Amino acid sequence: MGIVATGVGKSIGKPIVRILGDISLEIRSGEFVALTGRSGSGKSTLLYILSTLDDASEGRVEIDGRDVARMSATEISEIRNERVGFVFQFHYLLAELTALENVLMPARKTGRTEELTSYARELLGRFGLGGKEDRLPRQLSGGEQQRLAIARALVMKPRYLFADEPTGSLDSANSEIVMKLIRESNRNFGTTVIMVTHDLGYAGWADRRIHLVDGRISSTPTST
Amino acid sequence: MMFLAVRYLLARRRQTLLTLLGIFFGTAAYIAISGFMLGFRGYFVNQLVNNNAHVHIQPREDFLSDHSLDREFFGRSYDHAFWDPAPSGRKDSAIVENPQSWYRRLAADPRVVAFSPQLTASVIFSNGKATAPATIIGCDPLQQMKVTTIADYIVEGSFTDLAAGGNRVILGDELRKRLGVRMLQNVLVASATNAPLPFKVVGIYRTGNRFTDQGAYGALADIQAVNRTPSQVNEIAVRLEDYLQAAPIASTWSTLSQEKVESWDQLNANIFEVFRLQDAIRYVSIGAILVVAAFGITNVLNMTVMQKRKDIAILRSLGYQSRDIVTLFFSQGLILGVSGAFLGAVFGYLFSRYMQTIPFTGGTMGGRAGGTLIISYDPKIYIQAVVLALLSAIVASLLPARAAGKLTPIEIIRAGAE
């Protein structure tokens, strides 16, 4: 179980620009992995390919032993819904829905809203959002919004949590809180975390760091 | 996705309301205009069908051609006369030839409810110094009552009083006013070439149609006497079991005789042409309103798709599929269409009820005295209005919804949607 990438590359645009090349790596279940590198090094692109949001131009990505390229659109949407949680740099919440409704949006897809409502409330309480379930995202602070986004990513109890610069738009105090929540989900629930960050301090919280330079892994993945 | 679609619509209330109004007015206008037009049309057709005969058998109409007069010259039709210039015009007969054969045929036909031989003559009425030219219809009153509804319009006297014979007449109300005559007074009736005969006024009728109310009715034998044309008739009015069969029956009968046989709808073909033109105008004008409303929906949805690119990316990352996104935006258009059509239909109905209270007597077209506008509430109007509104909303929503469904999350994320 885990994610295995073999010879993954990505090219985009006309004329073709190669932004990732020959990436091979394995992320084991329960790991906390940080993808680091400068802007434009291809770390976000790699994250999106590993998480099924983007396609690889070459190579193969396997999630829990299954080749993503061979999956149907329905299977990929099931993986996104049940096995994968996303946290983006910007919170990306639905402005028209309350905090609780935002958290329950993944559950709504499979008709599990009622089943997961108490768990969603529990998550909100744990993330310091207790009593704010009925507030709209605009009525919450930036840090609260990001915590809400993490709660939404975790409500389906996913096996994998993908985070793209989750602290990129937050101040240091809120960044600390968000990072603690991500680490807790990894340690307490065994969620595999793959996080893109250019903050080497937070990268140090991970079990392993993969550093990218110009779309390639610069050295052998290191354990901390 | 209906839940989220409703939230989107509620979040931009003003835009939603304006778009809704387009569909609303289109639907309401269709119902009100159609109700008015079809109501009047229904009334008019009803008048045509119920007040008059379904089939009219009248003297033949001959159009002169190069060889029409050959028989007059040579006694046989295979010798030809040549003309320079050729004769033209009509050589109509003034009477129905051999009406007895028609009576036998009509009496034996199970589709015929009743028939009434008539002699319509142009005469001059006079009462003292007051004179008025008018058309008088000589008929068998009992048969005439089975063929037309003239008896329903008698305001004084009784139509059956004509049956007693002895120069009796029933006058239209307009004619009565022009002659200044009252019930049971005598008026003089003269044809163009014959001496006047006295007739007693035994009834007055008022249909509301000014043209009809300028005429008169008398017993067939009396009018034949005034006209000096004993036993002759110039029309046989026929009432059928099924008025919708009038046209095919009239066409069949016309092939069996030389007489001009026309059904009520053939006789009023020009009016039905006007109705068809009205329909075309109605469809085009309402179509234009709904097209504008549809463009409104398309514009609003296109804008929403642009504004909600970020939401599309979120939903796709949460496992929602392309078809869910299509449903999300399509259902917004559908909600606008359904609510606009429903509210428009309700308003159209209420406005129709209001229109029904507007006084309208119909003038020369035959409205009811002291009546109001006649409105049709035919369910077909409402079904058509709702279907048209829904169709326009569906077509208008499809393109933006499909465009939204084609967006991939990574495209939006790369474009830095925020």
XYZ file of C-alpha atoms in Angstrom:
642
model
C 0.000 0.000 0.000
C 1.192 3.495 -0.793
C 2.011 5.578 -3.809
C 4.629 4.540 -6.354
C 5.813 6.777 -9.199
C 7.979 5.284 -11.918
C 9.703 7.455 -14.547
C 7.062 10.163 -14.260
C 7.471 13.210 -16.509
C 5.298 16.156 -17.427
C 5.455 18.430 -20.440
C 3.067 21.299 -21.150
C 2.343 24.042 -23.662
C 3.425 24.865 -27.193
C 6.333 24.962 -27.672
C 6.572 22.066 -25.294
C 8.148 22.828 -21.937
C 9.264 19.899 -19.812
C 8.518 20.688 -16.194
C 9.067 17.233 -14.668
C 11.291 14.422 -15.780
C 12.137 10.886 -14.765
C 10.654 11.014 -11.288
C 10.682 7.686 -9.503
C 9.733 7.448 -5.858
C 7.725 5.446 -3.372
C 5.665 6.849 -0.541
C 4.755 4.233 2.014
C 1.497 4.167 3.897
C 1.592 6.336 7.035
C 4.588 8.395 5.906
C 4.840 12.195 6.175
C 6.735 13.385 3.116
C 7.716 16.979 2.290
C 8.286 18.020 -1.320
C 10.659 20.952 -1.383
C 12.344 23.048 -4.013
C 12.444 26.519 -5.419
C 9.541 28.134 -7.273
C 9.166 26.458 -10.659
C 11.031 23.339 -9.571
C 7.912 21.223 -10.312
C 7.005 20.232 -6.748
C 3.332 21.308 -7.031
C 3.040 19.592 -10.415
C 4.403 16.381 -8.897
C 1.926 16.676 -5.999
C -1.013 17.052 -8.398
C 0.138 14.096 -10.499
C 0.552 11.878 -7.405
C -2.898 12.952 -6.180
C -4.715 12.216 -9.523
C -5.576 15.870 -10.126
C -3.161 15.967 -13.077
C -2.005 13.407 -15.634
C 1.604 12.420 -16.176
C 2.874 12.871 -19.736
C 5.087 9.840 -19.281
C 5.746 7.192 -16.681
C 3.355 5.526 -14.304
C 1.710 6.372 -10.983
C 0.237 3.635 -8.809
C -1.996 4.270 -5.841
C -2.437 1.252 -3.569
C -1.104 -0.910 -6.356
C -3.430 0.371 -9.072
C -2.204 2.239 -12.149
C -3.943 5.639 -12.186
C -3.737 5.874 -15.991
C -5.855 2.734 -16.313
C -8.598 3.979 -14.002
C -11.939 5.227 -15.312
C -13.187 8.748 -14.522
C -15.566 7.241 -11.969
C -12.787 5.309 -10.222
C -10.609 8.424 -10.066
C -13.472 10.442 -8.619
C -14.017 7.692 -6.013
C -10.338 7.875 -5.057
C -10.504 11.659 -4.758
C -13.633 11.391 -2.670
C -12.758 8.530 -0.330
C -9.002 8.001 -0.208
C -7.530 11.424 -0.846
C -7.852 14.776 0.914
C -6.571 18.063 -0.504
C -5.385 21.216 1.207
C -4.431 24.080 -1.090
C -2.375 27.191 -0.396
C -5.549 29.223 -0.576
C -8.357 27.772 1.425
C -10.693 27.195 -1.569
C -13.909 27.047 0.408
C -17.392 27.346 -1.067
C -18.446 30.876 -0.128
C -22.210 30.143 -0.127
C -22.001 27.280 2.374
C -21.569 27.361 6.151
C -18.493 25.891 7.835
C -20.284 22.615 8.581
C -21.734 22.370 5.063
C -18.265 22.950 3.589
C -16.806 20.167 5.687
C -19.610 17.811 4.664
C -19.348 18.496 0.904
C -17.284 15.320 0.227
C -19.803 13.272 2.252
C -22.692 14.781 0.271
C -21.226 13.277 -2.909
C -21.793 9.736 -1.638
C -24.912 10.457 0.389
C -23.116 10.018 3.739
C -23.970 13.461 5.110
C -26.038 12.250 8.038
C -23.585 9.511 8.887
C -20.627 11.910 9.062
C -22.265 14.992 10.558
C -21.239 14.238 14.151
C -17.676 13.421 13.029
C -17.561 16.714 11.081
C -18.662 18.601 14.221
C -16.028 16.731 16.224
C -13.336 17.732 13.691
C -14.456 21.358 13.774
C -14.297 21.297 17.570
C -10.859 19.719 17.523
C -9.644 22.365 15.029
C -10.826 25.216 17.230
C -13.942 25.939 15.204
C -16.504 24.662 17.716
C -19.547 26.942 17.819
C -18.709 28.361 14.391
C -20.372 25.602 12.386
C -23.037 27.911 10.954
C -20.699 30.707 9.931
C -19.920 31.435 6.319
C -16.228 31.327 5.284
C -16.123 35.137 5.021
C -17.068 35.332 8.696
C -13.925 33.382 9.651
C -10.296 34.531 9.862
C -7.659 33.343 7.351
C -6.278 30.800 9.820
C -9.756 29.515 10.657
C -10.548 29.175 6.971
C -7.434 27.058 6.407
C -8.261 24.894 9.431
C -11.756 24.482 7.998
C -10.197 23.376 4.679
C -8.125 20.746 6.538
C -11.228 19.515 8.365
C -12.945 19.139 4.994
C -9.945 17.221 3.653
C -10.077 14.819 6.609
C -13.816 14.293 7.019
C -13.872 11.164 4.829
C -10.952 9.731 6.881
C -8.752 9.583 3.761
C -5.690 7.402 3.478
C -3.712 10.248 1.853
C -3.585 13.956 2.577
C -2.063 16.158 -0.126
C -1.183 19.684 0.957
C 0.101 22.365 -1.423
C 1.842 25.114 0.578
C -0.794 24.883 3.338
C 0.857 27.678 5.320
C 1.688 29.842 2.300
C -0.997 32.433 2.977
C -0.912 32.367 6.780
C 0.950 34.255 9.480
C 3.402 32.347 11.637
C 0.997 31.693 14.530
C -1.684 30.260 12.261
C 0.943 28.385 10.237
C 2.061 26.658 13.432
C -1.515 25.630 14.284
C -2.173 24.310 10.771
C 1.068 22.333 10.709
C 0.281 20.787 14.087
C -3.109 19.663 12.788
C -1.514 18.096 9.734
C 1.084 16.309 11.853
C -1.601 15.124 14.289
C -3.633 13.619 11.481
C -0.503 11.776 10.382
C 0.477 10.563 13.838
C -2.944 9.949 15.384
C -4.889 8.635 12.376
C -2.093 7.184 10.276
C -2.919 9.467 7.348
C -0.147 9.491 4.752
C 0.801 13.147 4.232
C 2.486 14.512 1.119
C 3.099 18.231 1.565
C 4.624 20.809 -0.744
C 6.470 23.545 1.121
C 9.319 25.907 0.553
C 9.609 26.462 4.295
C 12.499 24.275 5.317
C 11.473 24.564 8.967
C 8.126 22.897 8.345
C 9.734 20.497 5.874
C 11.715 19.322 8.863
C 8.475 18.155 10.541
C 8.187 15.466 7.834
C 9.600 11.951 8.068
C 11.266 12.394 4.702
C 12.101 15.234 2.363
C 12.182 15.011 -1.436
C 13.983 17.953 -2.974
C 13.309 18.954 -6.586
C 15.540 21.004 -8.829
C 14.379 21.855 -12.360
C 11.805 19.098 -12.364
C 14.086 16.331 -11.138
C 14.766 14.810 -7.764
C 18.067 16.371 -6.805
C 19.382 13.682 -4.498
C 18.394 10.473 -2.822
C 15.359 11.055 -0.630
C 16.508 11.674 2.892
C 15.036 10.668 6.197
C 15.070 13.160 9.017
C -26.128 19.288 -6.718
C -29.566 20.866 -6.500
C -28.707 21.986 -2.960
C -25.664 23.920 -4.152
C -27.479 25.227 -7.253
C -30.177 26.743 -5.033
C -27.488 28.324 -2.809
C -25.799 29.856 -5.852
C -29.082 31.324 -7.046
C -29.937 32.703 -3.612
C -26.460 34.200 -3.231
C -26.997 36.482 -6.253
C -30.619 37.404 -5.722
C -30.829 40.425 -8.015
C -29.331 38.585 -10.981
C -31.587 35.591 -10.321
C -34.666 37.796 -10.065
C -33.925 39.634 -13.308
C -33.356 36.392 -15.180
C -36.478 34.902 -13.655
C -38.503 37.922 -14.787
C -37.606 37.238 -18.424
C -39.082 33.741 -18.315
C -41.918 34.942 -16.098
C -43.048 37.663 -18.512
C -42.609 35.425 -21.555
C -44.854 32.756 -20.027
C -47.418 35.206 -18.637
C -47.588 37.117 -21.943
C -48.074 33.901 -23.896
C -50.932 32.831 -21.637
C -52.631 36.243 -21.554
C -52.332 36.917 -25.289
C -53.244 33.364 -26.289
C -56.140 33.319 -23.807
C -57.475 36.540 -25.284
C -56.994 35.545 -28.926
C -58.234 31.981 -28.573
C -61.083 33.030 -26.305
C -62.398 35.385 -28.944
C -61.715 32.832 -31.651
C -63.530 30.105 -29.711
C -66.499 32.380 -29.212
C -66.483 33.332 -32.873
C -66.267 29.740 -34.076
C -68.946 28.784 -31.600
C -71.156 31.481 -33.054
C -70.442 30.214 -36.568
C -71.110 26.607 -35.641
C -74.116 27.058 -33.391
C -75.886 30.065 -34.845
C -75.695 29.026 -38.452
C -76.052 25.952 -40.528
C -73.086 23.627 -40.818
C -73.507 23.175 -44.574
C -75.014 25.621 -47.048
C -76.409 24.341 -50.349
C -76.729 27.254 -52.727
C -77.370 27.810 -56.458
C -74.539 26.772 -58.706
C -71.886 29.226 -59.844
C -70.793 28.926 -63.482
C -67.809 30.789 -64.808
C -68.019 31.537 -68.524
C -65.341 30.077 -70.787
C -64.741 29.986 -74.602
C -67.162 27.096 -75.068
C -69.700 27.734 -72.305
C -72.283 28.952 -74.812
C -71.744 26.279 -77.491
C -74.915 24.440 -76.549
C -76.983 27.636 -76.831
C -75.714 28.144 -80.379
C -75.614 24.616 -81.762
C -77.777 22.593 -79.385
C -74.856 20.203 -78.740
C -71.540 20.651 -77.089
C -69.199 19.163 -79.672
C -69.668 22.048 -82.128
C -67.660 25.031 -81.080
C -68.136 28.770 -81.348
C -64.994 30.914 -81.532
C -64.959 34.322 -79.928
C -62.938 37.492 -80.198
C -62.844 38.490 -77.450
C -63.890 35.369 -75.507
C -66.847 35.726 -73.106
C -66.006 36.076 -69.443
C -67.821 36.477 -66.143
C -70.354 34.324 -64.317
C -73.601 32.724 -65.329
C -75.043 31.834 -61.964
C -78.323 30.228 -61.301
C -80.643 32.121 -58.918
C -82.269 29.044 -57.421
C -81.443 25.571 -56.212
C -82.403 23.313 -59.107
C -84.582 20.365 -58.220
C -84.611 20.896 -54.437
C -86.852 17.835 -53.991
C -83.957 15.504 -54.791
C -81.912 17.327 -52.171
C -84.705 16.935 -49.615
C -84.799 13.188 -50.250
C -81.041 12.864 -50.034
C -80.793 14.904 -46.828
C -83.726 13.131 -45.172
C -82.062 9.776 -45.820
C -78.625 10.788 -44.567
C -78.084 9.751 -40.904
C -75.393 12.406 -40.451
C -77.975 15.136 -41.029
C -79.840 16.386 -37.956
C -82.107 18.796 -39.827
C -82.297 20.902 -42.939
C -84.181 24.057 -43.758
C -84.997 25.262 -47.277
C -84.752 29.039 -47.477
C -85.521 31.809 -49.905
C -83.480 34.900 -49.197
C -84.794 37.990 -50.934
C -83.858 41.628 -51.042
C -86.924 43.668 -50.198
C -87.942 47.133 -49.116
C -89.723 47.529 -45.789
C -91.840 50.569 -45.178
C -93.803 51.881 -42.230
C -95.474 55.135 -43.052
C -92.712 57.398 -44.321
C -89.938 55.223 -42.947
C -88.429 52.830 -45.481
C -85.480 50.487 -45.228
C -83.979 48.045 -47.695
C -83.263 44.721 -46.040
C -82.760 41.051 -46.614
C -85.562 38.754 -45.560
C -85.171 35.037 -45.113
C -88.154 32.909 -45.871
C -88.020 29.574 -44.065
C -89.923 26.830 -42.370
C -89.735 28.184 -38.813
C -89.761 24.777 -37.108
C -86.999 23.460 -39.347
C -85.059 26.722 -39.087
C -85.068 26.446 -35.297
C -83.431 23.020 -35.583
C -80.776 24.272 -37.967
C -79.864 27.620 -36.347
C -80.152 29.202 -32.913
C -82.162 32.201 -34.109
C -84.942 31.341 -31.645
C -82.513 31.988 -28.760
C -82.176 35.620 -29.823
C -85.887 36.436 -29.884
C -86.434 39.310 -27.441
C -90.129 39.786 -28.138
C -92.683 37.315 -29.473
C -91.837 33.806 -30.565
C -90.146 32.406 -33.648
C -92.764 29.691 -33.938
C -95.409 32.384 -34.494
C -94.222 32.510 -38.099
C -95.528 28.993 -38.608
C -99.147 30.142 -38.425
C -98.653 31.771 -41.882
C -100.679 34.723 -43.129
C -97.904 37.240 -43.822
C -96.106 37.403 -40.522
C -92.605 38.718 -40.039
C -89.936 38.774 -37.333
C -87.656 41.791 -37.527
C -84.088 42.297 -36.439
C -83.814 44.921 -33.709
C -81.813 47.330 -35.879
C -84.369 47.113 -38.667
C -87.197 47.615 -36.170
C -85.528 50.804 -34.931
C -85.057 52.125 -38.450
C -88.709 51.499 -39.252
C -89.917 52.759 -35.882
C -92.290 49.817 -35.636
C -93.637 47.931 -32.607
C -94.925 44.421 -32.031
C -98.173 43.478 -33.811
C -98.001 46.525 -36.081
C -98.067 46.052 -39.850
C -95.202 46.882 -42.190
C -95.227 46.805 -45.991
C -92.826 44.466 -47.730
C -92.078 44.930 -51.429
C -89.713 43.258 -53.811
C -88.062 45.347 -56.534
C -90.677 44.600 -59.146
C -93.815 43.743 -57.203
C -96.431 45.617 -55.260
C -95.985 45.804 -51.471
C -97.770 43.351 -49.223
C -98.649 43.995 -45.562
C -96.908 41.825 -42.941
C -97.636 41.736 -39.207
C -94.633 42.028 -36.876
C -94.868 38.997 -34.571
C -91.385 39.046 -33.123
C -88.112 40.916 -32.641
C -84.677 39.313 -32.497
C -81.362 40.759 -31.322
C -78.132 38.794 -31.890
C -75.727 41.657 -31.130
C -74.418 41.408 -34.692
C -75.502 44.672 -36.296
C -75.479 43.222 -39.798
C -77.684 40.266 -38.844
C -79.996 42.512 -36.827
C -80.775 44.553 -39.937
C -82.554 41.556 -41.507
C -85.896 39.809 -41.070
C -87.500 36.357 -41.154
C -90.765 35.260 -42.678
C -92.520 32.010 -43.579
C -91.119 30.447 -46.762
C -94.437 30.479 -48.641
C -95.026 34.151 -47.771
C -91.617 35.257 -49.033
C -92.029 33.151 -52.174
C -95.259 35.069 -52.729
C -93.584 38.457 -52.193
C -90.847 37.438 -54.621
C -93.258 35.827 -57.066
C -91.137 32.695 -57.106
C -93.458 29.955 -55.831
C -91.805 26.678 -54.771
C -88.343 28.094 -55.355
C -85.538 28.180 -52.779
C -82.093 29.656 -53.063
C -80.493 27.903 -50.119
C -80.851 24.736 -48.117
C -79.289 25.102 -44.692
C -78.161 21.816 -43.137
C -77.246 20.940 -39.556
C -75.035 17.892 -38.999
C -74.456 15.565 -36.058
C -70.743 16.427 -36.095
C -69.826 19.920 -37.240
C -66.179 18.894 -37.647
C -67.262 16.584 -40.481
C -68.908 19.470 -42.350
C -66.036 20.118 -44.777
C -65.604 16.517 -46.041
C -69.367 16.031 -46.254
C -69.778 19.292 -48.191
C -66.979 18.271 -50.550
C -68.640 14.911 -51.184
C -72.061 16.475 -51.815
C -70.603 19.063 -54.160
C -69.313 16.267 -56.403
C -72.818 14.776 -56.550
C -74.566 17.909 -57.825
C -74.108 21.167 -59.647
C -75.043 23.242 -56.606
C -72.474 25.147 -54.626
C -72.094 23.202 -51.383
C -69.954 24.791 -48.692
C -69.323 23.985 -45.073
C -69.287 26.639 -42.365
C -65.466 26.629 -42.283
C -65.105 26.678 -46.095
C -67.509 29.609 -46.203
C -65.352 31.485 -43.689
C -61.987 30.367 -45.026
C -60.677 33.938 -45.104
C -61.396 34.306 -41.395
C -59.467 31.131 -40.652
C -56.592 32.532 -42.721
C -56.597 35.561 -40.426
C -56.560 33.203 -37.431
C -53.518 31.423 -38.849
C -51.800 34.778 -39.326
C -52.677 35.678 -35.738
C -51.116 32.407 -34.586
C -47.924 33.151 -36.501
C -47.688 36.635 -34.970
C -48.409 35.218 -31.527
C -45.701 32.553 -31.784
C -43.122 34.964 -33.227
C -43.686 37.690 -30.632
C -43.695 35.318 -27.665
C -40.758 33.449 -29.191
C -38.842 36.737 -29.278
C -39.533 37.357 -25.578
C -38.393 33.855 -24.658
C -35.274 34.091 -26.836
C -34.307 37.286 -24.997
C -34.991 35.520 -21.689
C -32.920 32.545 -22.829
C -30.013 34.834 -23.687
C -30.370 36.262 -20.187
C -30.014 32.787 -18.687
C -27.018 31.986 -20.902
C -25.293 35.228 -19.975
C -25.891 34.821 -16.267
C -24.745 31.196 -16.281
C -21.651 32.021 -18.345
C -20.757 34.695 -15.822
C -21.418 32.322 -12.953
C -19.204 29.658 -14.505
C -16.402 32.221 -14.842
C -16.892 33.414 -11.256
C -17.126 29.891 -9.872
C -14.086 28.351 -11.546
C -12.505 28.035 -8.110
C -15.558 26.154 -6.828
C -15.418 23.833 -9.824
C -11.797 23.000 -8.964
C -12.736 22.356 -5.318
C -15.665 20.138 -6.238
C -13.619 18.138 -8.731
C -10.876 17.645 -6.107
C -13.537 16.424 -3.664
C -14.558 13.677 -6.074
C -17.388 15.356 -7.948
C -17.387 14.317 -11.587
C -17.732 16.315 -14.770
C -21.422 15.348 -14.996
C -22.000 16.658 -11.446
C -20.622 20.028 -12.517
C -22.860 19.997 -15.616
C -25.801 19.178 -13.339
C -24.850 22.000 -10.957
C -25.048 24.688 -13.644
C -27.772 23.089 -15.738
C -30.031 22.779 -12.709
C -29.661 26.514 -12.049
C -31.063 27.213 -15.518
C -33.743 24.608 -14.972
C -34.744 26.088 -11.600
C -35.040 29.513 -13.260
C -37.063 27.979 -16.098
C -39.394 25.965 -13.856
C -40.022 28.769 -11.352
C -40.338 31.417 -14.084
C -42.749 29.213 -16.029
C -44.801 28.331 -12.926
C -45.033 31.908 -11.626
C -45.663 33.177 -15.165
C -48.457 30.640 -15.623
C -50.066 31.659 -12.323
C -49.768 35.358 -13.155
C -50.990 34.733 -16.704
C -54.041 32.952 -15.259
C -54.755 35.758 -12.765
C -54.311 38.404 -15.458
C -56.677 36.444 -17.701
C -59.230 36.441 -14.890
C -58.840 40.206 -14.681
C -59.195 40.623 -18.459
C -62.402 38.644 -18.270
C -63.935 41.475 -16.243
C -63.206 44.125 -18.912
C -66.497 45.132 -20.601
C -66.692 44.231 -24.283
C -69.794 44.031 -26.425
C -68.074 42.971 -29.624
C -69.567 45.602 -31.925
C -70.381 44.222 -35.351
C -68.421 41.044 -34.666
C -71.187 39.612 -32.604
C -70.285 40.030 -28.934
C -72.879 39.676 -26.230
C -74.749 42.740 -25.114
C -73.411 43.798 -21.702
C -70.693 41.168 -22.003
C -66.999 41.169 -21.132
C -63.851 39.992 -22.888
C -63.958 36.311 -23.625
C -60.842 34.496 -22.443
C -59.831 30.934 -23.180
C -58.487 28.794 -20.326
C -57.692 25.871 -22.593
C -55.074 23.715 -20.768
C -53.195 23.490 -24.074
C -52.277 27.191 -23.770
C -50.768 26.617 -20.335
C -48.968 23.454 -21.413
C -47.543 25.199 -24.493
C -46.426 28.207 -22.435
C -44.689 26.071 -19.804
C -43.090 23.769 -22.393
C -41.808 26.762 -24.419
C -40.392 28.415 -21.291
C -38.746 25.201 -20.118
C -37.329 24.485 -23.566
C -35.791 27.947 -23.795
C -34.323 27.574 -20.284
C -32.939 24.107 -21.085
C -31.356 25.199 -24.367
C -29.969 28.347 -22.716
C -28.426 26.375 -19.836
C -26.894 23.571 -21.849
C -23.934 25.454 -23.350
C -22.634 27.102 -20.159
C -23.193 23.873 -18.193
C -21.290 21.793 -20.742
C -18.474 24.356 -20.763
C -18.277 24.147 -16.963
C -18.203 20.352 -17.115
C -15.233 20.406 -19.465
C -13.049 22.412 -17.054
C -10.456 20.279 -15.286
C -9.334 21.129 -11.764
C -5.715 21.413 -12.737
C -6.509 23.968 -15.476
C -8.200 26.150 -12.891
C -5.487 25.687 -10.282
C -2.759 26.457 -12.849
C -4.662 29.546 -13.937
C -4.462 30.607 -10.285
C -8.185 30.918 -9.744
C -8.813 32.701 -6.494
